[in-house]
Coordinates of C-alpha atoms and ligand atoms in Angstrom, one line a residue:
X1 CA 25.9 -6.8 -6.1
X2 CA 22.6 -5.4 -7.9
X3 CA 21.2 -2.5 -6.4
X4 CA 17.6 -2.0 -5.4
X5 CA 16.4 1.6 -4.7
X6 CA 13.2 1.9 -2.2
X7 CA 11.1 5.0 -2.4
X8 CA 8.6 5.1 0.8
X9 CA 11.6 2.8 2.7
X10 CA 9.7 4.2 5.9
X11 CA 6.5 2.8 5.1
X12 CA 4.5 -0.4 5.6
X13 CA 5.3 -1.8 2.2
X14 CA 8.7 -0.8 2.0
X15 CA 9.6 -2.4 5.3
X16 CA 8.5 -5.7 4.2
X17 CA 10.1 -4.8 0.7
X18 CA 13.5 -4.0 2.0
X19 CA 13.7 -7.3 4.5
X20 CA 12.9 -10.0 1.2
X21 CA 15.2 -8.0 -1.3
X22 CA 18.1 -8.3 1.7
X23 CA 17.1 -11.5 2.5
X24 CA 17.9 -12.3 -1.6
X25 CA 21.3 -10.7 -1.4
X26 CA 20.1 -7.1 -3.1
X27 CA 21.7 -4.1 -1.8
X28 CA 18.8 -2.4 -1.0
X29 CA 18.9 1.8 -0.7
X30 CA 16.2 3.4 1.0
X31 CA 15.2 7.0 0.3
X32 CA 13.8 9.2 3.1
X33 CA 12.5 12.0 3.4
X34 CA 14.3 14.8 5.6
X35 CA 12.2 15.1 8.9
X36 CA 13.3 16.2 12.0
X37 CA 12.2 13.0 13.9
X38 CA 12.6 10.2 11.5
X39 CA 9.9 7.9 11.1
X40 CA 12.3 4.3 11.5
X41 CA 10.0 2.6 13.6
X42 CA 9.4 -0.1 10.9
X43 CA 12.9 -0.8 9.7
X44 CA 15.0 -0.4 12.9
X45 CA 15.6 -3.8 12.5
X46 CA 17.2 -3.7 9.4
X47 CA 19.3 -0.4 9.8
X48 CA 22.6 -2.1 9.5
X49 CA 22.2 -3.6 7.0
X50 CA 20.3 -1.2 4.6
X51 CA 21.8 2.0 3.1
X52 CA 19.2 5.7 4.0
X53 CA 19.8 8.2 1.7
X54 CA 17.8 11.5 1.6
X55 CA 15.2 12.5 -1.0
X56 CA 11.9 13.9 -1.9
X57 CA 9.5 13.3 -4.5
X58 CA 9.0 16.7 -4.4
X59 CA 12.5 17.7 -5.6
X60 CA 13.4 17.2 -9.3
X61 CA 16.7 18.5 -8.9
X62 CA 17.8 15.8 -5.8
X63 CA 15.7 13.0 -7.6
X64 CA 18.1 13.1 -10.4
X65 CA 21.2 13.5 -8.4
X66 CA 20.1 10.7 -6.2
X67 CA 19.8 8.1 -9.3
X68 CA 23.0 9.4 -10.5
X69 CA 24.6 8.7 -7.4
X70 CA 22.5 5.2 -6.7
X71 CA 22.8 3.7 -10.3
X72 CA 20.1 1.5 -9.0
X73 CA 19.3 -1.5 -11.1
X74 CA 15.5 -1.8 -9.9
X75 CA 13.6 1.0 -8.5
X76 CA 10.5 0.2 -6.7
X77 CA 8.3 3.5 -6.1
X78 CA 6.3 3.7 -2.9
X79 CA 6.3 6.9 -1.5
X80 CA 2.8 8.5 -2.0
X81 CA 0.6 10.6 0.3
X82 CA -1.2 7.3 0.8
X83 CA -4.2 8.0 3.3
X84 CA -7.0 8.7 1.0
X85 CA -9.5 11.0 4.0
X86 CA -6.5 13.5 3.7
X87 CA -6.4 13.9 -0.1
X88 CA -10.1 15.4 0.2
X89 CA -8.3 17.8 2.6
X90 CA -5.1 17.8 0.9
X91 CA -5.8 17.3 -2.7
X92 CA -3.0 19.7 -4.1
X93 CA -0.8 17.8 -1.8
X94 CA -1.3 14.7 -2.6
X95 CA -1.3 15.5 -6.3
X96 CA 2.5 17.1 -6.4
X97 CA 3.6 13.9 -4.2
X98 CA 1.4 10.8 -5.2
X99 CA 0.8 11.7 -9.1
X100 CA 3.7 14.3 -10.2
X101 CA 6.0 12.4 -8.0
X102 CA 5.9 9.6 -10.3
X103 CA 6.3 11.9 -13.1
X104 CA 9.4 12.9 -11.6
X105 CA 10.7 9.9 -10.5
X106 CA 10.2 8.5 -14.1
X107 CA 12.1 11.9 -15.3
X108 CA 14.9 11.2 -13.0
X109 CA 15.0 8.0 -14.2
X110 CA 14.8 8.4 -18.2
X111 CA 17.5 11.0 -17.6
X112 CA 20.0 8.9 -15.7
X113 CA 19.5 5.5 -15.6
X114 CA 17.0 4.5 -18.2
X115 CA 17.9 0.3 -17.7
X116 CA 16.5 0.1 -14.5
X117 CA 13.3 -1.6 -14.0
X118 CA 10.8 0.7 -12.5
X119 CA 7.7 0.0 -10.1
X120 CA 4.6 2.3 -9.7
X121 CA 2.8 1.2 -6.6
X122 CA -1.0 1.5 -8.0
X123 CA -4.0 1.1 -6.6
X124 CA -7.2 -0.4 -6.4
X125 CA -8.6 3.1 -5.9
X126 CA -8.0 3.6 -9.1
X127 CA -11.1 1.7 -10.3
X128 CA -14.8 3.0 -9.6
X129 CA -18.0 2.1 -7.7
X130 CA -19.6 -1.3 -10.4
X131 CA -20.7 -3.4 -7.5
X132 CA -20.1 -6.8 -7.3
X133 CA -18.1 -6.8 -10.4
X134 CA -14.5 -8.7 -10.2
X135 CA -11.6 -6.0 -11.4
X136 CA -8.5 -7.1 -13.4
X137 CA -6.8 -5.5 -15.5
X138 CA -9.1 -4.0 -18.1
X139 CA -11.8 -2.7 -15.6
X140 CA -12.0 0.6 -16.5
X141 CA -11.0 3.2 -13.9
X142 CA -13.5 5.8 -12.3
X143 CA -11.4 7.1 -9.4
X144 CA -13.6 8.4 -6.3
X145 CA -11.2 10.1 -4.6
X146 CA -8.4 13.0 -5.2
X147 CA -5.9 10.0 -4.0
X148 CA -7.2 7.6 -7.1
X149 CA -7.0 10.3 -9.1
X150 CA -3.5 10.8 -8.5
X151 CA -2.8 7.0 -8.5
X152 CA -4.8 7.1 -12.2
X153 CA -2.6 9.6 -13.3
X154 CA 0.6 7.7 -12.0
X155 CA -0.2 4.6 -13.6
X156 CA -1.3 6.0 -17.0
X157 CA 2.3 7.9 -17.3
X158 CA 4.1 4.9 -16.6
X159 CA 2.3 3.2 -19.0
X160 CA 2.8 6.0 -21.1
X161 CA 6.8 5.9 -20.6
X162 CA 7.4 2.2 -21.0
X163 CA 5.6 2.7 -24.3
X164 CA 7.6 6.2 -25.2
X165 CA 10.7 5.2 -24.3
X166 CA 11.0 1.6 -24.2
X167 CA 11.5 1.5 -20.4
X168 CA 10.5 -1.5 -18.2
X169 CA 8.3 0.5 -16.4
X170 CA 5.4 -1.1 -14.6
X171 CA 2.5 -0.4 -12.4
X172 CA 0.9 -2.9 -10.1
X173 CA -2.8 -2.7 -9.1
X174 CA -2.9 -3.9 -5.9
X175 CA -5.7 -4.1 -3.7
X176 CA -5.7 -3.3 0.5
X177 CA -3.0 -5.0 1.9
X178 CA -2.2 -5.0 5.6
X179 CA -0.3 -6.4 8.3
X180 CA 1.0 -5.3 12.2
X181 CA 2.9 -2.7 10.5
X182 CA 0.3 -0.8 9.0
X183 CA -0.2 2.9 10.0
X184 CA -3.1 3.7 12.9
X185 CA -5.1 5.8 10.4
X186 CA -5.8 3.0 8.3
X187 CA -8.8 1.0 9.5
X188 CA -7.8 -2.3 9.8
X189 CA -4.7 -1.1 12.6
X190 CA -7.3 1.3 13.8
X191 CA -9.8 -1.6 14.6
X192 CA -6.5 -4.0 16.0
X193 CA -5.0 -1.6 18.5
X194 CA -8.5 -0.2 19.5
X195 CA -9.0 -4.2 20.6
X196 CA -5.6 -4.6 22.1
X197 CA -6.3 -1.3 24.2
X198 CA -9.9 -2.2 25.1
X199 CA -8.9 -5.8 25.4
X200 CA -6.0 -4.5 28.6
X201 CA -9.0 -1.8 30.0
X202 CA -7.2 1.0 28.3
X203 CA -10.3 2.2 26.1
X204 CA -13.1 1.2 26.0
X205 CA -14.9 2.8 22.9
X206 CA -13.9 2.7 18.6
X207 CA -15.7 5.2 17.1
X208 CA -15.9 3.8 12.7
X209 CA -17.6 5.2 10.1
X210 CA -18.8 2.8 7.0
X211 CA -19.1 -0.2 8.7
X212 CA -20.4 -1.8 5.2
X213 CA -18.3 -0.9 2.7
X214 CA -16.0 -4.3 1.4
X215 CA -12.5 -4.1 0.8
X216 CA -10.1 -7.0 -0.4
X217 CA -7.7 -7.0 2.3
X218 CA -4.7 -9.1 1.8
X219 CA -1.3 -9.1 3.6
X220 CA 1.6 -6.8 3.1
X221 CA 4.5 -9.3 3.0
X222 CA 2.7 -11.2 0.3
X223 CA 1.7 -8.1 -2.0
X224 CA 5.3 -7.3 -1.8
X225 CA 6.8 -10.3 -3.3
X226 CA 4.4 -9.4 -6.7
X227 CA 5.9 -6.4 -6.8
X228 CA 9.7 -7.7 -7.2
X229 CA 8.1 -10.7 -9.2
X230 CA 6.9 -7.9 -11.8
X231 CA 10.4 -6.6 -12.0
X232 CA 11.6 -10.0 -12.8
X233 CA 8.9 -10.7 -15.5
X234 CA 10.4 -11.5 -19.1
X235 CA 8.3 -8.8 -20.2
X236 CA 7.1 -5.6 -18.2
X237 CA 3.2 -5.5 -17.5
X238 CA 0.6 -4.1 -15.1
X239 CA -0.7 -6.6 -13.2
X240 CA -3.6 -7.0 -10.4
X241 CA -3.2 -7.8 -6.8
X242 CA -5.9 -9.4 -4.9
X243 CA -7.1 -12.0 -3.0
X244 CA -10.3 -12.7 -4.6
X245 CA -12.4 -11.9 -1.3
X246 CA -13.7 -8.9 -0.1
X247 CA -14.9 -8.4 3.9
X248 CA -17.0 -5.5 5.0
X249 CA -15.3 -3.4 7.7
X250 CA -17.9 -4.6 10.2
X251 CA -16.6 -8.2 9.7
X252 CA -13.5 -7.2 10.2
X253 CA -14.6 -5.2 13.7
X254 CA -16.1 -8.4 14.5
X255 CA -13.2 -11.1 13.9
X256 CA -11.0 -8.5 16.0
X257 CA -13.0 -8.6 18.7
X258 CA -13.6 -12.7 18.7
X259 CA -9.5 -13.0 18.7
X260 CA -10.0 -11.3 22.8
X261 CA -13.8 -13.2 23.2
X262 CA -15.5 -9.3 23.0
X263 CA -18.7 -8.0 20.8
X264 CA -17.6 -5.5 18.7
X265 CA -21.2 -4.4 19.2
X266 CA -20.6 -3.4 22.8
X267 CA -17.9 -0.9 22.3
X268 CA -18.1 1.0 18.4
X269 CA -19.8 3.4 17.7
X270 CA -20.6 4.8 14.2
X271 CA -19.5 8.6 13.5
X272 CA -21.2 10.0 10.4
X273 CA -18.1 12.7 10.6
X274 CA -15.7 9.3 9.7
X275 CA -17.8 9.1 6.1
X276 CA -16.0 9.9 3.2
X277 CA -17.4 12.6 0.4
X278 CA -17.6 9.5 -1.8
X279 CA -16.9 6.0 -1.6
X280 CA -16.3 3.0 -2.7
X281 CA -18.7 0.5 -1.4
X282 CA -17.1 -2.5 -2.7
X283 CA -13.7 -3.4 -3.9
X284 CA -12.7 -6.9 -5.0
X285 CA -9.9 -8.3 -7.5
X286 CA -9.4 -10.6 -9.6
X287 CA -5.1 -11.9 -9.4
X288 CA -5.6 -14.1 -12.1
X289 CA -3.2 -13.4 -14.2
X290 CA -0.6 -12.4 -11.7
X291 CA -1.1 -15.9 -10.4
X292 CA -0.1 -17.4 -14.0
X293 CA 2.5 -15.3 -15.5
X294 CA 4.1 -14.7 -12.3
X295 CA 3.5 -17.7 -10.2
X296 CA 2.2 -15.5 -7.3
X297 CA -0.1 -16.8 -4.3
X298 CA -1.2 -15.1 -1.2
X299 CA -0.2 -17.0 1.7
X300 CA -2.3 -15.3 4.6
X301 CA -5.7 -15.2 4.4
X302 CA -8.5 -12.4 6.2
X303 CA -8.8 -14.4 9.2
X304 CA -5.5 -15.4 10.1
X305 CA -4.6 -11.6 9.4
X306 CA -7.2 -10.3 11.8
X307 CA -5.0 -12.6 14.3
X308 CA -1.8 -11.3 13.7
X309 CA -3.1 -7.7 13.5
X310 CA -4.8 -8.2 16.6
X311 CA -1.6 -10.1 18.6
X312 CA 0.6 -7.8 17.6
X313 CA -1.2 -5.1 19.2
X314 CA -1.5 -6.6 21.9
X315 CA 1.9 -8.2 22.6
X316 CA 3.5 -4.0 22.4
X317 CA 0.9 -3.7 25.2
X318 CA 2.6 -6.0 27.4
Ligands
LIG1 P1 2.6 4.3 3.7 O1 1.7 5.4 3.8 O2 2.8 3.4 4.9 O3 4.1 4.8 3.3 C1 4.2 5.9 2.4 C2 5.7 6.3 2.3 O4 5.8 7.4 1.4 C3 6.3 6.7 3.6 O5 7.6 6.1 3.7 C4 6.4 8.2 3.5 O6 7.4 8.8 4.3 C5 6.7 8.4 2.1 N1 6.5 9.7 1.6 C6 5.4 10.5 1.7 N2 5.6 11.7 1.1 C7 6.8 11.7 0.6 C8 7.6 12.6 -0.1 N3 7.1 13.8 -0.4 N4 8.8 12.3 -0.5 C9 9.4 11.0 -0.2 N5 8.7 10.1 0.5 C10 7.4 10.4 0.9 O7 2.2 3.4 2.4 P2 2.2 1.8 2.2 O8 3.5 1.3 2.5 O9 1.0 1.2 2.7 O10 2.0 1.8 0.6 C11 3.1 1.9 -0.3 C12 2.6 2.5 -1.6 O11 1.6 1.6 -2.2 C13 2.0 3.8 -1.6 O12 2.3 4.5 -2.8 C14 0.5 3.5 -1.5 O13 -0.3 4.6 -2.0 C15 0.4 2.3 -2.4 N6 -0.6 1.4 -2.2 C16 -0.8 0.9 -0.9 C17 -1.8 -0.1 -0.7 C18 -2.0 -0.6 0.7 O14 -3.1 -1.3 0.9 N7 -1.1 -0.5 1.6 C19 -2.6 -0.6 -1.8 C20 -2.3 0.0 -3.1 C21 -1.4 0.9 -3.3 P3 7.2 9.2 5.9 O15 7.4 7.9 6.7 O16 8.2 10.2 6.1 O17 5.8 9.7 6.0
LIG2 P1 -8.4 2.8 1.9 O1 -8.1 2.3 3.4 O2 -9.1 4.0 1.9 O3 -9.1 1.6 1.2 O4 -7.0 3.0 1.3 P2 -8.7 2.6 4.8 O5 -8.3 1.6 5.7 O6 -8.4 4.1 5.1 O7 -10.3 2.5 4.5 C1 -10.9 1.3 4.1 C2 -12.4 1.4 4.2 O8 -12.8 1.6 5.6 C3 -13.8 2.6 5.8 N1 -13.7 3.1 7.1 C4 -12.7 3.8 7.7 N2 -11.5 4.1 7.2 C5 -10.6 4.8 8.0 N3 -9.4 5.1 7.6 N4 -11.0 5.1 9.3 C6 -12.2 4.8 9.8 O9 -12.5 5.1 11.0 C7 -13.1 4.1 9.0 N5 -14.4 3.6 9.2 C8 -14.7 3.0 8.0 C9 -13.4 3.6 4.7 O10 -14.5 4.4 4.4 C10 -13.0 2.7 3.5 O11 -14.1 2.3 2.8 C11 -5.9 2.1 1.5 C12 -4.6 2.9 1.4 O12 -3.5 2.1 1.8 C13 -4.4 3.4 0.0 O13 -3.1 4.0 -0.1 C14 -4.5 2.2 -1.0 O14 -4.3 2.6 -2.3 C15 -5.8 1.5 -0.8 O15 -6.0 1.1 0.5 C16 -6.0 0.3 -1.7

């Protein structure tokens, strides 16, 4: 049976990631990092079927050791420092995990088991602050955050590797993408379980700050199935993620509050301290190519995922 080896298993994408690759008959290893209370809230459903080993990003030495012992055939890299408010805090942080943790993963790799295919998880933060302008895949980056920077330097030394070493090493550029799994200090979750709880009388105030900044927010389980699609191209290549649309934040507050018949107006407030050092303002892609080559389509679009976000929040209420 082929092997597929999850970095970030414990995460939003790697949940959704792990569920389609078992669904396909993959055996799928996850790799966690030690913690004394494991994060398993998103695969709990899938523990026995899926195989947890232990590992860090951090760690050459285990990285290497865990590929040997693995021998994965595809090896889908997700774990990052992902949240991009703490890498203005955190920058050194999120630099040894998000940026020289793909350098070490692709080490690891090179080293033990150089057939594999090998996915960066990339980001739209790589790209910069041209408004208005659709990004593909030759928009030139301008990272705005020590996150994109990180992600830039990520996607550069894969690119770098597959062309050094003749690995099929790729890095997708994929765009916000969310779903009822996504973690609470991301805003869309923020905005859908503020709702649920004001919705049930549990809180009654959402405290946001840019509400006009416009993101291109597709869903999770969609952007995951481009990422194994990459891996099963004929040829490896970077390829854009997106839904073509971007919302602003307040649109989304809004749509959240419709799905429970409230005004977002009457309960969020705006708290300059939320405002990032720089920002985006708007972020939209262009999938075009990722919809040729590898036959991809999006299958949820922004309203329906408001719903869902929103349900979902409330139905662990009840
Ligand atoms: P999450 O933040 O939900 O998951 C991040 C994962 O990385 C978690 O499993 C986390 O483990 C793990 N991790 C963090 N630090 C380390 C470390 N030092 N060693 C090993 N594992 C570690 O991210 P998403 O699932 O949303 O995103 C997956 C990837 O895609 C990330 O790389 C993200 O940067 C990137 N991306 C995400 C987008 C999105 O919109 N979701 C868009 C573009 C790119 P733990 O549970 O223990 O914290
Ligand atoms: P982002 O997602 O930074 O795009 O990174 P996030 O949901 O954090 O922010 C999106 C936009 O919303 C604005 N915003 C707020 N953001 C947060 N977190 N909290 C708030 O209260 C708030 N109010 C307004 C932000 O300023 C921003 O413009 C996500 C992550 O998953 C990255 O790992 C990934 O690479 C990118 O998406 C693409």
């Amino acid at each position: 049976m082929p092997t597929a080896l999850i970095t970030g298993i414990t995460g939003q994408d790697g949940s959704f990631l792990a569920e389609q690759l078992l669904a396909q008959g993959w055996r799928v290893v996850g790799m966690q990092r030690h913690s004394a209370s494991p994060n398993l809230w998103r695969i709990a459903h899938l523990l026995d079927r899926l195989e947890l080993v232990t590992g860090d990003v951090l760690d050459q030495g285990g990285l290497i050791a865990l590929m040997q012992a693995v021998d994965p055939d595809r090896i889908f890299h997700l774990a990052a420092q992902s949240h991009v408010p703490t890498s203005w805090r955190q920058p050194l942080l999120t630099g040894q995990v998000t940026a020289l943790g793909t350098a070490r993963m692709l080490e690891a790799l090179r080293l033990t088991c150089p057939q594999a295919r090998f996915y960066q998880a990339g980001s739209s933060e790589m790209f910069g602050t041209a408004e208005d302008e659709l990004k593909n895949e030759c928009t030139p980056f301008h990272p705005r955050s020590p996150y994109g920077v990180a992600k830039a330097y990520a996607h550069q030394l894969t690119v770098n590797y597959r062309e050094s070493y003749g690995l099929f090493a790729v890095s997708g550029i994929l765009f916000n993408h969310e779903s009822e799994r996504r973690g609470p200090e991301f805003v869309t979750r923020k905005i859908s379980q503020a709702v649920a709880r004001i919705a049930r009388g549990l809180q009654d105030r959402l405290a946001l700050g840019a509400l006009d900044v416009q993101r291109d927010w597709g869903f999770a389980g969609d952007y995951t199935r481009a990422m194994a699609a990459m891996l099963e191209a004929d040829e490896p290549d970077d390829y854009v993620v997106a839904t073509g649309e971007s919302w602003s934040v307040r649109e989304f507050a809004e749509r959240a509050f419709d799905v429970v018949g409230l005004r977002w107006e009457d309960h969020v407030d705006h708290d300059p301290a939320l405002l990032r050092p720089a920002e985006i303002p708007v972020l939209r892609g262009d999938a075009r190519r990722a919809r040729v080559e590898l036959g991809w389509t999006p299958t949820v679009d922004f309203a329906h995922l408001v719903e869902r976000m929103v349900q979902a929040d409330l139905a662990r209420l009840t």
